Coordinates of C-alpha atoms in Angstrom, one line a residue:
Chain A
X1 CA 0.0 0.0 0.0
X2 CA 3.0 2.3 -0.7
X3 CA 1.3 4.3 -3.4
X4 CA 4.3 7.2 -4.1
X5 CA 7.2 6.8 -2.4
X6 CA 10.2 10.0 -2.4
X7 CA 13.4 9.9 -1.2
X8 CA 14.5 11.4 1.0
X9 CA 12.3 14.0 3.2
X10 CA 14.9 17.0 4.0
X11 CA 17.8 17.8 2.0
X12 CA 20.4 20.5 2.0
X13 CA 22.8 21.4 -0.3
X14 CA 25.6 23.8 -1.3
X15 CA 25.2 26.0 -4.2
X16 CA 26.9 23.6 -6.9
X17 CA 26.2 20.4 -4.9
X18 CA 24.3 18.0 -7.6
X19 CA 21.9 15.3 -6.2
X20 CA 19.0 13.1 -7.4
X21 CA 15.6 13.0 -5.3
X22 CA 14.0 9.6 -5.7
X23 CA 10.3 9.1 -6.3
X24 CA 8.9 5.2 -6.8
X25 CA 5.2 3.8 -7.4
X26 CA 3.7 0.9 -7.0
X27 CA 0.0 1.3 -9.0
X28 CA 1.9 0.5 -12.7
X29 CA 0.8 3.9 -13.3
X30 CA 2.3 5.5 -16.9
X31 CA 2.1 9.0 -16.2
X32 CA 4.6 11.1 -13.9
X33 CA 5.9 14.1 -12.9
X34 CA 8.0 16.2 -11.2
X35 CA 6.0 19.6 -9.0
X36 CA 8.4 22.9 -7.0
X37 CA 5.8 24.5 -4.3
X38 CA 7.1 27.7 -3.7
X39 CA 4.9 30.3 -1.3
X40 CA 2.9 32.9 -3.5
X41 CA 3.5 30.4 -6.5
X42 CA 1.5 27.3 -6.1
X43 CA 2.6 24.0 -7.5
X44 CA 4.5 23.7 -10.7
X45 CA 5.2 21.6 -13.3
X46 CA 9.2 20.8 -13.4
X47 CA 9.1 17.7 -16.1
X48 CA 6.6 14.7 -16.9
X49 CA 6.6 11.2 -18.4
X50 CA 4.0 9.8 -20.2
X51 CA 5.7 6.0 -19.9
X52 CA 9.1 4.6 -20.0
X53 CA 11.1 6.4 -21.6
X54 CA 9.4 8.9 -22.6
X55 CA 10.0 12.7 -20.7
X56 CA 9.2 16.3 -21.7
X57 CA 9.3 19.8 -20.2
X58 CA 7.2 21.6 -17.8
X59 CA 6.5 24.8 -17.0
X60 CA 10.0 25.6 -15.3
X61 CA 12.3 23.0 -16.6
X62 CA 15.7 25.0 -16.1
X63 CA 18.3 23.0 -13.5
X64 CA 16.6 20.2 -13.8
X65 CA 17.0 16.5 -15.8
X66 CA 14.9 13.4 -15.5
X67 CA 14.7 10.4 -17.2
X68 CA 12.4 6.8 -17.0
X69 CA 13.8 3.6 -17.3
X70 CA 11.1 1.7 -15.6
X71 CA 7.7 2.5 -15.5
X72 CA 8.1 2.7 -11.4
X73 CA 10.7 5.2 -11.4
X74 CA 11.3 8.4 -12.2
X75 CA 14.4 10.5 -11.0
X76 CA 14.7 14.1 -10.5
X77 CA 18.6 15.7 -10.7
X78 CA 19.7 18.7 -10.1
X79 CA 23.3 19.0 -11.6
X80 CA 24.5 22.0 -10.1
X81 CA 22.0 23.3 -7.6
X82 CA 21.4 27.0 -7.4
X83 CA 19.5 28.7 -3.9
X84 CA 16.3 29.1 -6.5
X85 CA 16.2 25.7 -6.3
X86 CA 15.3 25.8 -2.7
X87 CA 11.5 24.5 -2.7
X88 CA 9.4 21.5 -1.6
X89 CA 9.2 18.9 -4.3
X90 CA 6.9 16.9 -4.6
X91 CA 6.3 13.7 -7.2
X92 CA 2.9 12.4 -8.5
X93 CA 1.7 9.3 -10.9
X94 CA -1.3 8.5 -12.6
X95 CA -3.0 6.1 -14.7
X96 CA -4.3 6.4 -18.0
X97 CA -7.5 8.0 -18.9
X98 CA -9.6 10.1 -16.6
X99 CA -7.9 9.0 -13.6
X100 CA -7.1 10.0 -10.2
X101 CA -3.3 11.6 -9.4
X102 CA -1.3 10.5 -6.4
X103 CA 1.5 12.4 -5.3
X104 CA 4.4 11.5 -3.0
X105 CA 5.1 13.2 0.6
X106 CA 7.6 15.7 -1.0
X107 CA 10.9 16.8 -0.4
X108 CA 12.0 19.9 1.4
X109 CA 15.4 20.9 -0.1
X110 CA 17.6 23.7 0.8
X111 CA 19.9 25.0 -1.2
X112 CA 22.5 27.2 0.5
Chain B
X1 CA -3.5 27.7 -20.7
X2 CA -6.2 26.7 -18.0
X3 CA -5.7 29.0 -15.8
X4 CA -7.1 28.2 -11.7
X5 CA -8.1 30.4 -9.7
X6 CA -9.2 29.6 -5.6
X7 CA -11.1 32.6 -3.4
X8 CA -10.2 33.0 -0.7
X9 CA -6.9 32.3 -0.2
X10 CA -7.9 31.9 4.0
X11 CA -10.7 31.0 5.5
X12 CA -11.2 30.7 9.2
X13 CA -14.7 29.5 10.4
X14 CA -15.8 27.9 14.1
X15 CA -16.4 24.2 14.8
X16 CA -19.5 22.9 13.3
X17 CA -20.3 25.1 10.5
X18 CA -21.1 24.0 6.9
X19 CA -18.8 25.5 4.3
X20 CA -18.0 26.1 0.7
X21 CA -14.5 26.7 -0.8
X22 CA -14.6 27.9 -4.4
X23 CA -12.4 26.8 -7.6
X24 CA -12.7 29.0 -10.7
X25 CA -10.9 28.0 -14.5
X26 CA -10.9 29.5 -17.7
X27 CA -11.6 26.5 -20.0
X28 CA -14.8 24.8 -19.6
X29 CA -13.4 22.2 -21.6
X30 CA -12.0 20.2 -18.5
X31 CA -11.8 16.9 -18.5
X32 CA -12.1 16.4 -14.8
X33 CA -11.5 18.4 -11.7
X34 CA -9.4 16.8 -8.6
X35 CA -9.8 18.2 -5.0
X36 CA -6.8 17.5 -2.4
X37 CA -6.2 18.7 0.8
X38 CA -2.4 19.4 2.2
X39 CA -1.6 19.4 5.7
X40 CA 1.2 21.8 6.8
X41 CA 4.8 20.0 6.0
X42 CA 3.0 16.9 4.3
X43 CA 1.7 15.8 0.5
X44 CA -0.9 16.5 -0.9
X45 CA -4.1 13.7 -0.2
X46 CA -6.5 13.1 -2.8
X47 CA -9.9 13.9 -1.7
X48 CA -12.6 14.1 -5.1
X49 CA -11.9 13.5 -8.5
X50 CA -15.4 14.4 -10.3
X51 CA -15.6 13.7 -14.3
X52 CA -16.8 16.2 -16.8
X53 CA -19.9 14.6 -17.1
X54 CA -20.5 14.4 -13.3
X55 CA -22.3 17.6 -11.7
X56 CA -21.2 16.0 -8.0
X57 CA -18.8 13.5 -6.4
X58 CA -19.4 13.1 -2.8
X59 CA -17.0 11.3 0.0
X60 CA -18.2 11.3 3.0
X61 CA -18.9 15.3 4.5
X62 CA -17.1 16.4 1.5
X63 CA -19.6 17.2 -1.4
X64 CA -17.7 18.6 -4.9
X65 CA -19.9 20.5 -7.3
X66 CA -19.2 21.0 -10.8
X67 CA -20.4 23.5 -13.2
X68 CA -18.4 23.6 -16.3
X69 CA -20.5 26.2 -17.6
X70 CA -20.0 29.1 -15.5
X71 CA -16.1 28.0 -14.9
X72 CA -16.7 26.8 -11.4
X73 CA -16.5 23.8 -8.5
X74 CA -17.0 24.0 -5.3
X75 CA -15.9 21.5 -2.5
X76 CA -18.6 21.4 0.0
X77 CA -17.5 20.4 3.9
X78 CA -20.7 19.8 6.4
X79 CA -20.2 20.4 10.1
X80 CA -16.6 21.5 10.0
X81 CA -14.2 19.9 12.8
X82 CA -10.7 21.0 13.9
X83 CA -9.1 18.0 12.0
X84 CA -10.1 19.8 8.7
X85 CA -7.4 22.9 9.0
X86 CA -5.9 22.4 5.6
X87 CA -4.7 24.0 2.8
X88 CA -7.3 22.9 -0.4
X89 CA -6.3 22.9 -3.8
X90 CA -8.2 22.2 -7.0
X91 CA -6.3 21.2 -9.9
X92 CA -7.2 20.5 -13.5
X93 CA -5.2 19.3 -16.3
X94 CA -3.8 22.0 -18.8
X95 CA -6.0 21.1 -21.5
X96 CA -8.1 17.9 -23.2
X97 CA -6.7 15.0 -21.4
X98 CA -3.5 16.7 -21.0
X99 CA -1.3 14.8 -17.7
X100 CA -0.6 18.3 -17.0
X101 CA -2.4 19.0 -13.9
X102 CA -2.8 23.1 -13.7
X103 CA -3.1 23.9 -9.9
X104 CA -4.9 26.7 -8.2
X105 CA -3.1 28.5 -5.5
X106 CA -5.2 26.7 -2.5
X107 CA -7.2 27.7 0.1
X108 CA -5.7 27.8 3.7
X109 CA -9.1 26.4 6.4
X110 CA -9.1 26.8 9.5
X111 CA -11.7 25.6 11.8
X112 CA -11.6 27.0 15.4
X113 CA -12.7 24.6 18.5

């Protein structure tokens, strides 16, 4: 009964440090993506995957890669971190159709 | 772009009241509407997803409302209790059956003992 799992929970880094946040499901879901939540901005859309190896843009895509090798996984990495980067990130999956979206406890990263 | 608007962005009401939080969006032509509700510090917890062709989804004291008309859902909460402080967000996808969700900027409850 996992549902969305990311790893880890708190992070901080030093302006330049790179690092991967993890974010697994278990529902054989084909759809996911990457969200920031910043205050006075809402959520946003980093990147998405519509199935194994398949990955587009968002709405703010800049620092940020992903890729999908399996259809449970779905990496975020920040190469060189920046302190904009400092958000709560959170991780979501879907099925197909008109379904219901899930998303992952989040990650609080701070970039110093 | 659908865009999602939520007013207000606080609302503070006293134990037991009934209460409505409002969603707004641009393009009627949604394919569904999902309501979640965030703690403070935690994810965000599914609560309704109601289809284009539903007018209302209901889970338990929660009651959704859509009216793809006039732009508009609301998420309906009968006799409020402490446990539902929140922040609610509505969020539809950016456009057809886009994977896109497009979120509105929440609304923070709080419901005083």
């Amino acid at each position: 009964n996992a549902g969305v799992t990311q790893t880890p929970k708190f992070q901080v880094l030093k302006t330049g440090q790179s690092m991967t946040l993890q974010c697994a499901q278990d529902m054989n879901h084909e759809y996911m993506s990457w969200y920031r939540q910043d205050p006075g901005m809402g959520l946003r859309l980093i990147h998405y995957s519509v199935g194994a190896g398949i990955t587009d843009q968002g709405e703010v895509p800049n620092g940020y890669n992903v890729s999908r090798s399996t259809t449970e996984d779905f990496p975020l990495r920040l190469l060189s971190a920046a302190p904009s980067q400092t958000s709560v990130y959170f991780c979501a999956s879907k099925g197909t159709g008109r379904a219901e979206a899930f998303f992952g406890q989040g990650t609080r990263l701070t970039v110093v | 772009k659908q865009e999602v608007t939520q007013i207000p962005a606080a609302l503070s009401v006293p134990e037991g009241e009934n209460l409505v939080l409002n969603c707004s969006f641009t393009d009627s032509a949604i394919y569904n509407l999902q309501w979640f509700r965030q703690d403070p510090g935690k994810g965000l917890t599914s609560l309704l997803l109601i289809q284009s062709s539903q007018r209302e989804q209901t889970s338990g004291r929660l009651n959704a409302s859509l009216d793809k008309s006039s732009g508009r859902s609301t998420l309906y909460i009968a006799a409020s209790q402490p446990g539902d402080s929140a922040t609610y967000l509505c969020a539809i996808p950016d456009r057809g059956g886009s994977e896109k969700l497009v979120f509105g900027k929440g609304t923070k409850l709080t419901v005083n003992p």
